[in-house]
């Protein structure tokens, strides 16, 4: 079998390549005068050794180090957890791989002429949304069921027929809000996250429901909402209204009063008004080859138009942070490195290591170390300058490519990114994540045609065409960019069709639970 038909080589100097299909022991691979005999079963998406690697030597992929060989690796071996270990677990410095070569120059992109447009929802203060919801927020878990009952009253077919332009009434509930310090970081993060959803460009009006005796009091939360002019907000407390039934009844009446105020037509607006959230989940060995670079190409197009893209998942860039810091000012680079160092301390205090991040599914899909995962994950951000670093759920105000400090756990990460202002999300997956969010629609990008065909009701975009040789990364990046504009204009995603988003609001819980 020809070597090129069996494996995908990312960099000419890499000692490993990715198996295009499962390779059985004894399979002979030929490339010119070079012959390799497969020594172990190598699953599709996993790494095959092309050359011998000495014990203790660095193993490179993408032309950069992804780990250290824990034993001698022979050409034809399967390279994975049994013979490869993270740099961080080997006591070696990580995150400096780009400095060992020549970092790619920062892309300076000319804006297209004319700037592409989408049909957006223009708020009275000039913010632009891609969806139009009324949000019912719970201050505390104790009011979550009441909040869901109020929102569900408007979910039946035909319930919003008299209110064209309103996409729905969403319940924003969570598992916290009490049993926490009244002046601690945990409460600050929760309130910042709830405030981000309340003033989100995709939200036309807000109803806040509290129990009455919680730490996260309505009065304190309301003081931090900082809602723009023109966003109506109402507040109710279960204990003051006489209980759950009375609150549900009153809440439904309040929503009915808000609905006529929420109906808003769409108007053409430039792509510069778009804020795109980036996330990956259920990554596999192809994520850094197809879906993530394709998303990066689309991000470059958005940034060239003057739009904003938010990269997150701080633990998942560990080992590849230099690919971002070399594209940032010294101040922004220092802010990103400070967040990485915080995560190292945070994981260590809990007896963990950032190399614990690749999940069992990631590893089954061929990802061995956090450095390998990080090099693929960073590709989502494209090639332009990193403009700013934000804390979790902070309002994003800087255009261009920015970074938000979020955990790698997908619902928590996307919750923070949406709270920061993302009006649409692109979510890449190799194993088949079935995520969706509200109020921001989520497009899911499959890394392979096999995944796209296997989960047609969940996947919105097939990045596997790169692997199939049917399109280049740049060509698919343009197709994806056009799809992003179509979804921003109102085209529903697969997760919206299914109804995802009601259970995926998951604020980052920090601090002691008391």
C-alpha positions as semicolon CSV with decimal commas, in nm:
position;residue;x (nm);y (nm);z (nm)
1;X;0,000;0,000;0,000
2;X;0,126;0,348;-0,080
3;X;0,226;0,536;0,235
4;X;0,026;0,846;0,132
5;X;-0,289;0,635;0,098
6;X;-0,245;0,492;0,448
7;X;-0,139;0,793;0,656
8;X;-0,164;1,172;0,669
9;X;0,171;1,347;0,732
10;X;0,136;1,694;0,884
11;X;0,500;1,810;0,869
12;X;0,789;1,662;0,669
13;X;1,007;1,639;0,980
14;X;0,748;1,465;1,199
15;X;0,845;1,111;1,308
16;X;0,474;1,021;1,320
17;X;0,180;1,039;1,081
18;X;-0,195;0,985;1,129
19;X;-0,356;0,663;1,008
20;X;-0,626;0,732;0,747
21;X;-0,782;0,392;0,820
22;X;-0,717;0,112;1,068
23;X;-0,381;-0,046;0,987
24;X;-0,328;-0,412;1,067
25;X;0,004;-0,565;1,179
26;X;0,213;-0,678;0,883
27;X;0,074;-0,416;0,644
28;X;0,354;-0,298;0,415
29;X;0,367;0,072;0,331
30;X;0,579;0,204;0,046
31;X;0,696;0,554;-0,044
32;X;0,968;0,573;-0,307
33;X;1,257;0,373;-0,167
34;X;1,112;0,384;0,185
35;X;0,933;0,077;0,321
36;X;0,756;0,052;0,659
37;X;0,595;-0,258;0,804
38;X;0,315;-0,189;1,051
39;X;0,403;-0,365;1,378
40;X;0,082;-0,309;1,582
41;X;-0,282;-0,240;1,511
42;X;-0,311;0,135;1,453
43;X;-0,672;0,262;1,472
44;X;-0,790;0,529;1,231
45;X;-0,688;0,873;1,360
46;X;-0,402;0,735;1,571
47;X;-0,031;0,790;1,520
48;X;0,204;0,559;1,331
49;X;0,581;0,589;1,377
50;X;0,757;0,657;1,047
51;X;1,108;0,647;1,196
52;X;1,279;0,506;1,503
53;X;1,258;0,727;1,814
54;X;1,493;0,678;2,108
55;X;1,363;0,650;2,463
56;X;1,353;0,996;2,618
57;X;1,347;1,176;2,283
58;X;1,081;1,431;2,193
59;X;0,807;1,322;1,954
60;X;0,687;1,589;1,712
61;X;0,354;1,639;1,536
62;X;0,264;1,953;1,340
63;X;0,642;2,007;1,347
64;X;0,627;2,076;1,723
65;X;0,676;1,858;2,034
66;X;0,375;1,671;2,169
67;X;0,555;1,453;2,426
68;X;0,845;1,230;2,515
69;X;0,899;0,865;2,419
70;X;0,881;0,652;2,734
71;X;1,049;0,361;2,555
72;X;1,225;0,302;2,227
73;X;0,978;0,341;1,940
74;X;1,046;0,157;1,614
75;X;0,922;0,257;1,271
76;X;0,584;0,090;1,221
77;X;0,485;0,111;1,590
78;X;0,155;0,248;1,714
79;X;0,241;0,566;1,910
80;X;0,006;0,633;2,199
81;X;-0,022;0,620;2,579
82;X;0,187;0,304;2,609
83;X;0,499;0,473;2,469
84;X;0,436;0,851;2,476
85;X;0,405;1,085;2,774
86;X;0,328;1,455;2,811
87;X;0,620;1,696;2,842
88;X;0,465;1,828;3,163
89;X;0,459;1,480;3,316
90;X;0,822;1,435;3,217
91;X;0,935;1,745;3,407
92;X;1,017;1,929;3,083
93;X;0,915;2,284;2,994
94;X;0,598;2,314;2,786
95;X;0,447;2,592;2,585
96;X;0,775;2,691;2,418
97;X;0,755;2,464;2,117
98;X;0,708;2,743;1,867
99;X;1,035;2,901;1,972
100;X;1,225;2,593;1,857
101;X;1,134;2,673;1,500
102;X;1,021;2,979;1,311
103;X;0,676;3,091;1,428
104;X;0,434;3,170;1,149
105;X;0,409;3,545;1,089
106;X;0,101;3,723;1,214
107;X;-0,150;3,748;0,932
108;X;-0,243;4,099;0,825
109;X;-0,562;4,061;0,626
110;X;-0,717;4,313;0,392
111;X;-1,091;4,364;0,446
112;X;-1,305;4,243;0,158
113;X;-1,490;4,495;-0,051
114;X;-1,775;4,515;-0,001
115;X;-1,797;4,386;0,358
116;X;-2,037;4,087;0,367
117;X;-2,362;4,134;0,557
118;X;-2,612;3,927;0,752
119;X;-2,969;3,995;0,860
120;X;-2,935;4,089;1,224
121;X;-3,154;4,222;1,503
122;X;-3,057;4,578;1,590
123;X;-3,119;4,675;1,953
124;X;-3,207;5,034;2,053
125;X;-2,852;5,096;2,179
126;X;-2,693;4,968;1,856
127;X;-2,600;4,615;1,966
128;X;-2,670;4,347;1,705
129;X;-2,818;4,005;1,779
130;X;-2,862;3,689;1,576
131;X;-3,164;3,558;1,771
132;X;-3,449;3,720;1,965
133;X;-3,541;3,563;2,300
134;X;-3,701;3,661;2,627
135;X;-3,496;3,519;2,914
136;X;-3,626;3,400;3,251
137;X;-3,334;3,388;3,498
138;X;-3,316;3,209;3,832
139;X;-3,108;3,373;4,103
140;X;-3,070;3,039;4,280
141;X;-3,130;2,669;4,215
142;X;-3,432;2,687;4,446
143;X;-3,622;2,893;4,186
144;X;-3,513;2,681;3,888
145;X;-3,830;2,471;3,862
146;X;-4,053;2,777;3,876
147;X;-3,843;2,941;3,605
148;X;-3,875;2,632;3,383
149;X;-4,252;2,619;3,435
150;X;-4,286;2,982;3,325
151;X;-4,074;2,933;3,013
152;X;-4,241;2,605;2,919
153;X;-4,579;2,780;2,899
154;X;-4,454;2,936;2,576
155;X;-4,296;2,627;2,420
156;X;-4,609;2,462;2,280
157;X;-4,667;2,478;1,903
158;X;-4,839;2,803;1,814
159;X;-4,772;2,971;2,149
160;X;-4,578;3,254;1,980
161;X;-4,772;3,274;1,652
162;X;-4,897;3,620;1,740
163;X;-4,545;3,743;1,804
164;X;-4,346;3,706;1,482
165;X;-3,977;3,772;1,522
166;X;-3,961;3,626;1,874
167;X;-3,759;3,302;1,877
168;X;-3,876;3,183;2,216
169;X;-3,877;3,217;2,593
170;X;-3,571;3,054;2,752
171;X;-3,513;2,936;3,108
172;X;-3,169;3,024;3,245
173;X;-3,131;2,798;3,549
174;X;-2,830;2,667;3,740
175;X;-2,722;2,459;4,038
176;X;-2,591;2,728;4,270
177;X;-2,679;3,074;4,410
178;X;-2,662;2,987;4,779
179;X;-2,438;2,799;5,021
180;X;-2,157;3,032;4,919
181;X;-1,972;3,334;5,054
182;X;-2,166;3,657;5,014
183;X;-1,853;3,843;4,901
184;X;-1,645;3,567;4,740
185;X;-1,522;3,492;4,391
186;X;-1,790;3,227;4,340
187;X;-2,076;3,475;4,376
188;X;-1,893;3,735;4,165
189;X;-1,851;3,489;3,878
190;X;-2,214;3,374;3,899
191;X;-2,347;3,729;3,893
192;X;-2,114;3,826;3,609
193;X;-2,237;3,527;3,408
194;X;-2,607;3,594;3,473
195;X;-2,558;3,961;3,389
196;X;-2,391;3,864;3,062
197;X;-2,695;3,661;2,961
198;X;-2,940;3,931;3,073
199;X;-2,775;4,199;2,858
200;X;-2,692;3,963;2,569
201;X;-2,769;4,104;2,223
202;X;-2,988;3,798;2,155
203;X;-3,212;3,879;2,455
204;X;-3,497;4,128;2,414
205;X;-3,633;4,124;2,770
206;X;-3,563;3,967;3,109
207;X;-3,762;3,826;3,400
208;X;-3,560;3,746;3,713
209;X;-3,703;3,496;3,965
210;X;-3,563;3,458;4,317
211;X;-3,666;3,250;4,617
212;X;-3,613;3,527;4,871
213;X;-3,364;3,396;5,127
214;X;-3,068;3,303;4,902
215;X;-2,718;3,450;4,904
216;X;-2,762;3,572;4,547
217;X;-3,032;3,822;4,633
218;X;-3,229;3,982;4,349
219;X;-3,132;4,329;4,470
220;X;-2,760;4,250;4,458
221;X;-2,784;4,079;4,121
222;X;-2,995;4,359;3,975
223;X;-2,733;4,614;4,074
224;X;-2,483;4,432;3,852
225;X;-2,704;4,361;3,549
226;X;-2,613;4,694;3,386
227;X;-2,880;4,646;3,122
228;X;-2,870;4,875;2,817
229;X;-3,150;5,121;2,760
230;X;-3,447;4,959;2,593
231;X;-3,415;4,616;2,758
232;X;-3,721;4,565;2,982
233;X;-3,659;4,374;3,305
234;X;-3,896;4,251;3,575
235;X;-3,820;4,086;3,910
236;X;-4,023;3,849;4,128
237;X;-3,962;3,664;4,454
238;X;-4,139;3,335;4,527
239;X;-4,167;3,389;4,901
240;X;-4,318;3,737;4,857
241;X;-4,571;3,627;4,593
242;X;-4,711;3,345;4,804
243;X;-4,536;3,037;4,663
244;X;-4,458;2,848;4,346
245;X;-4,803;2,831;4,185
246;X;-4,867;3,201;4,235
247;X;-4,522;3,289;4,098
248;X;-4,568;3,075;3,788
249;X;-4,907;3,234;3,722
250;X;-4,772;3,587;3,770
251;X;-4,457;3,511;3,569
252;X;-4,659;3,395;3,270
253;X;-4,860;3,718;3,284
254;X;-4,540;3,925;3,291
255;X;-4,397;3,741;2,990
256;X;-4,716;3,804;2,796
257;X;-4,669;4,173;2,866
258;X;-4,308;4,159;2,742
259;X;-4,376;3,969;2,419
260;X;-4,519;4,262;2,217
261;X;-4,215;4,469;2,314
262;X;-3,976;4,197;2,192
263;X;-4,100;4,161;1,833
264;X;-3,817;4,304;1,621
265;X;-3,759;4,271;1,245
266;X;-3,421;4,181;1,096
267;X;-3,211;4,427;0,896
268;X;-2,890;4,387;0,690
269;X;-2,582;4,465;0,901
270;X;-2,209;4,425;0,824
271;X;-2,025;4,111;0,933
272;X;-1,819;4,332;1,164
273;X;-2,118;4,325;1,403
274;X;-2,077;3,950;1,457
275;X;-1,917;3,803;1,770
276;X;-1,823;3,437;1,720
277;X;-1,753;3,194;2,006
278;X;-1,507;2,910;1,940
279;X;-1,511;2,574;2,118
280;X;-1,411;2,214;2,059
281;X;-1,548;1,903;2,228
282;X;-1,498;1,533;2,182
283;X;-1,176;1,600;1,990
284;X;-1,001;1,325;1,798
285;X;-0,681;1,281;1,600
286;X;-0,832;1,469;1,306
287;X;-0,950;1,778;1,495
288;X;-0,624;1,965;1,440
289;X;-0,615;1,859;1,074
290;X;-0,964;1,939;0,946
291;X;-1,233;2,107;1,160
292;X;-1,013;2,334;1,373
293;X;-0,802;2,474;1,085
294;X;-1,117;2,519;0,873
295;X;-1,275;2,715;1,158
296;X;-0,952;2,916;1,187
297;X;-0,977;3,006;0,819
298;X;-1,334;3,128;0,873
299;X;-1,220;3,326;1,178
300;X;-0,954;3,500;0,968
301;X;-1,226;3,608;0,724
302;X;-1,444;3,739;1,006
303;X;-1,156;3,930;1,164
304;X;-1,069;4,081;0,825
305;X;-1,426;4,214;0,815
306;X;-1,381;4,378;1,156
307;X;-1,567;4,111;1,354
308;X;-1,474;3,939;1,680
309;X;-1,384;3,580;1,762
310;X;-1,348;3,445;2,118
311;X;-1,109;3,154;2,177
312;X;-1,130;2,985;2,518
313;X;-1,063;2,661;2,710
314;X;-0,742;2,764;2,885
315;X;-0,638;2,412;2,999
316;X;-0,659;2,301;2,636
317;X;-0,402;2,549;2,505
318;X;-0,143;2,436;2,763
319;X;0,161;2,338;2,561
320;X;0,076;2,558;2,263
321;X;0,035;2,897;2,428
322;X;0,344;3,033;2,252
323;X;0,154;3,007;1,923
324;X;-0,070;3,279;2,068
325;X;0,179;3,483;2,271
326;X;0,402;3,530;1,966
327;X;0,102;3,701;1,803
328;X;0,027;3,931;2,097
329;X;0,162;4,246;2,256
330;X;0,387;4,191;2,560
331;X;0,101;4,299;2,789
332;X;-0,153;4,062;2,634
333;X;0,101;3,778;2,625
334;X;0,173;3,828;2,996
335;X;-0,198;3,817;3,077
336;X;-0,237;3,486;2,892
337;X;0,066;3,330;3,061
338;X;-0,063;3,442;3,401
339;X;-0,385;3,251;3,335
340;X;-0,188;2,939;3,233
341;X;0,015;2,960;3,554
342;X;-0,305;2,998;3,758
343;X;-0,441;2,680;3,601
344;X;-0,122;2,489;3,681
345;X;-0,158;2,590;4,047
346;X;-0,532;2,522;4,046
347;X;-0,491;2,171;3,902
348;X;-0,199;2,095;4,132
349;X;-0,391;2,202;4,442
350;X;-0,656;1,944;4,355
351;X;-0,397;1,672;4,300
352;X;-0,429;1,693;3,923
353;X;-0,219;1,775;3,620
354;X;-0,319;1,958;3,304
355;X;-0,233;1,644;3,109
356;X;-0,541;1,491;3,275
357;X;-0,739;1,708;3,032
358;X;-0,757;1,476;2,728
359;X;-1,073;1,279;2,806
360;X;-1,113;0,904;2,756
361;X;-1,292;0,985;2,432
362;X;-1,008;1,212;2,316
363;X;-0,757;0,936;2,385
364;X;-0,970;0,674;2,212
365;X;-0,976;0,906;1,911
366;X;-0,598;0,922;1,895
367;X;-0,508;1,223;2,114
368;X;-0,237;1,119;2,362
369;X;-0,114;1,430;2,546
370;X;-0,233;1,778;2,636
371;X;0,036;1,926;2,410
372;X;-0,099;1,732;2,112
373;X;-0,455;1,841;2,191
374;X;-0,346;2,203;2,243
375;X;-0,163;2,233;1,912
376;X;-0,481;2,126;1,734
377;X;-0,711;2,339;1,951
378;X;-0,523;2,666;1,894
379;X;-0,585;2,629;1,519
380;X;-0,948;2,737;1,580
381;X;-0,821;3,092;1,633
382;X;-0,680;3,137;1,284
383;X;-0,366;3,338;1,218
384;X;-0,429;3,699;1,318
385;X;-0,301;3,896;1,617
386;X;-0,435;3,814;1,964
387;X;-0,589;4,141;2,080
388;X;-0,699;4,086;2,441
389;X;-0,741;3,838;2,727
390;X;-1,061;3,832;2,934
391;X;-1,159;3,665;3,259
392;X;-1,450;3,422;3,260
393;X;-1,778;3,584;3,145
394;X;-1,630;3,933;3,122
395;X;-1,790;4,154;2,855
396;X;-1,582;4,137;2,536
397;X;-1,527;4,483;2,388
398;X;-1,215;4,444;2,170
399;X;-1,267;4,346;1,805
400;X;-1,051;4,083;1,639
401;X;-0,925;3,758;1,789
402;X;-0,946;3,756;2,170
403;X;-0,906;3,494;2,442
404;X;-1,133;3,419;2,737
405;X;-1,018;3,218;3,039
406;X;-1,263;2,927;3,054
407;X;-1,238;2,563;3,167
408;X;-1,211;2,289;2,908
409;X;-1,547;2,141;3,008
410;X;-1,766;2,236;2,712
411;X;-2,092;2,359;2,875
412;X;-1,899;2,568;3,129
413;X;-1,668;2,707;2,863
414;X;-1,943;2,804;2,619
415;X;-2,152;2,954;2,901
416;X;-1,869;3,196;2,979
417;X;-1,809;3,277;2,612
418;X;-2,178;3,348;2,551
419;X;-2,195;3,559;2,869
420;X;-1,906;3,759;2,723
421;X;-2,124;3,846;2,424
422;X;-2,083;3,574;2,159
423;X;-2,391;3,586;1,938
424;X;-2,310;3,262;1,753
425;X;-2,091;2,961;1,841
426;X;-1,889;2,723;1,623
427;X;-1,825;2,391;1,796
428;X;-1,583;2,140;1,641
429;X;-1,601;1,771;1,728
430;X;-1,437;1,446;1,625
431;X;-1,613;1,200;1,851
432;X;-1,961;1,345;1,807
433;X;-2,054;1,603;2,072
434;X;-2,425;1,688;2,072
435;X;-2,399;2,033;2,226
436;X;-2,622;2,333;2,169
437;X;-2,672;2,661;2,352
438;X;-2,923;2,938;2,400
439;X;-2,953;3,223;2,331
440;X;-2,659;3,185;2,086
441;X;-2,706;2,928;1,805
442;X;-2,431;2,665;1,773
443;X;-2,297;2,514;1,452
444;X;-2,125;2,178;1,501
445;X;-1,836;2,093;1,270
446;X;-1,754;1,725;1,213
447;X;-1,387;1,636;1,164
448;X;-1,458;1,347;0,925
449;X;-1,713;1,252;0,662
450;X;-1,774;0,930;0,854
451;X;-1,888;1,126;1,162
452;X;-2,093;1,367;0,952
453;X;-2,275;1,076;0,786
454;X;-2,316;0,881;1,112
455;X;-2,476;1,170;1,306
456;X;-2,665;1,368;1,040
457;X;-2,916;1,512;1,286
458;X;-2,642;1,667;1,499
459;X;-2,367;1,778;1,260
460;X;-2,406;2,105;1,067
461;X;-2,082;2,109;0,867
462;X;-1,851;1,845;0,720
463;X;-1,485;1,946;0,755
464;X;-1,386;1,594;0,650
465;X;-1,382;1,711;0,289
466;X;-1,024;1,825;0,360
467;X;-0,921;1,471;0,450
468;X;-1,113;1,332;0,151
469;X;-0,919;1,561;-0,082
470;X;-1,234;1,735;-0,203
471;X;-1,146;2,085;-0,077
472;X;-0,863;2,280;0,080
473;X;-0,876;2,429;0,430
474;X;-0,904;2,776;0,278
475;X;-1,187;2,678;0,045
476;X;-1,386;2,517;0,326
477;X;-1,313;2,818;0,546
478;X;-1,499;3,035;0,297
479;X;-1,790;2,791;0,283
480;X;-1,808;2,787;0,663
481;X;-1,792;3,167;0,681
482;X;-2,091;3,184;0,445
483;X;-2,274;2,930;0,664
484;X;-2,201;3,138;0,975
485;X;-2,358;3,442;0,810
486;X;-2,662;3,235;0,707
487;X;-2,714;3,110;1,063
488;X;-2,663;3,462;1,197
489;X;-2,941;3,567;0,959
490;X;-3,183;3,319;1,115
491;X;-3,117;2,978;0,957
492;X;-3,168;2,722;1,232
493;X;-2,890;2,484;1,334
494;X;-2,929;2,113;1,407
495;X;-2,911;2,173;1,782
496;X;-3,185;2,435;1,756
497;X;-3,405;2,194;1,562
498;X;-3,362;1,934;1,837
499;X;-3,413;2,182;2,121
500;X;-3,069;2,192;2,280
501;X;-2,983;2,482;2,506
502;X;-3,228;2,461;2,795
503;X;-2,997;2,245;3,010
504;X;-2,657;2,363;2,887
505;X;-2,628;2,684;3,089
506;X;-2,347;2,589;3,331
507;X;-2,169;2,875;3,510
508;X;-1,820;2,802;3,640
509;X;-1,852;2,724;4,012
510;X;-1,560;2,860;4,212
511;X;-1,515;2,885;4,586
512;X;-1,631;2,677;4,879
513;X;-1,979;2,526;4,887
514;X;-2,100;2,570;5,244
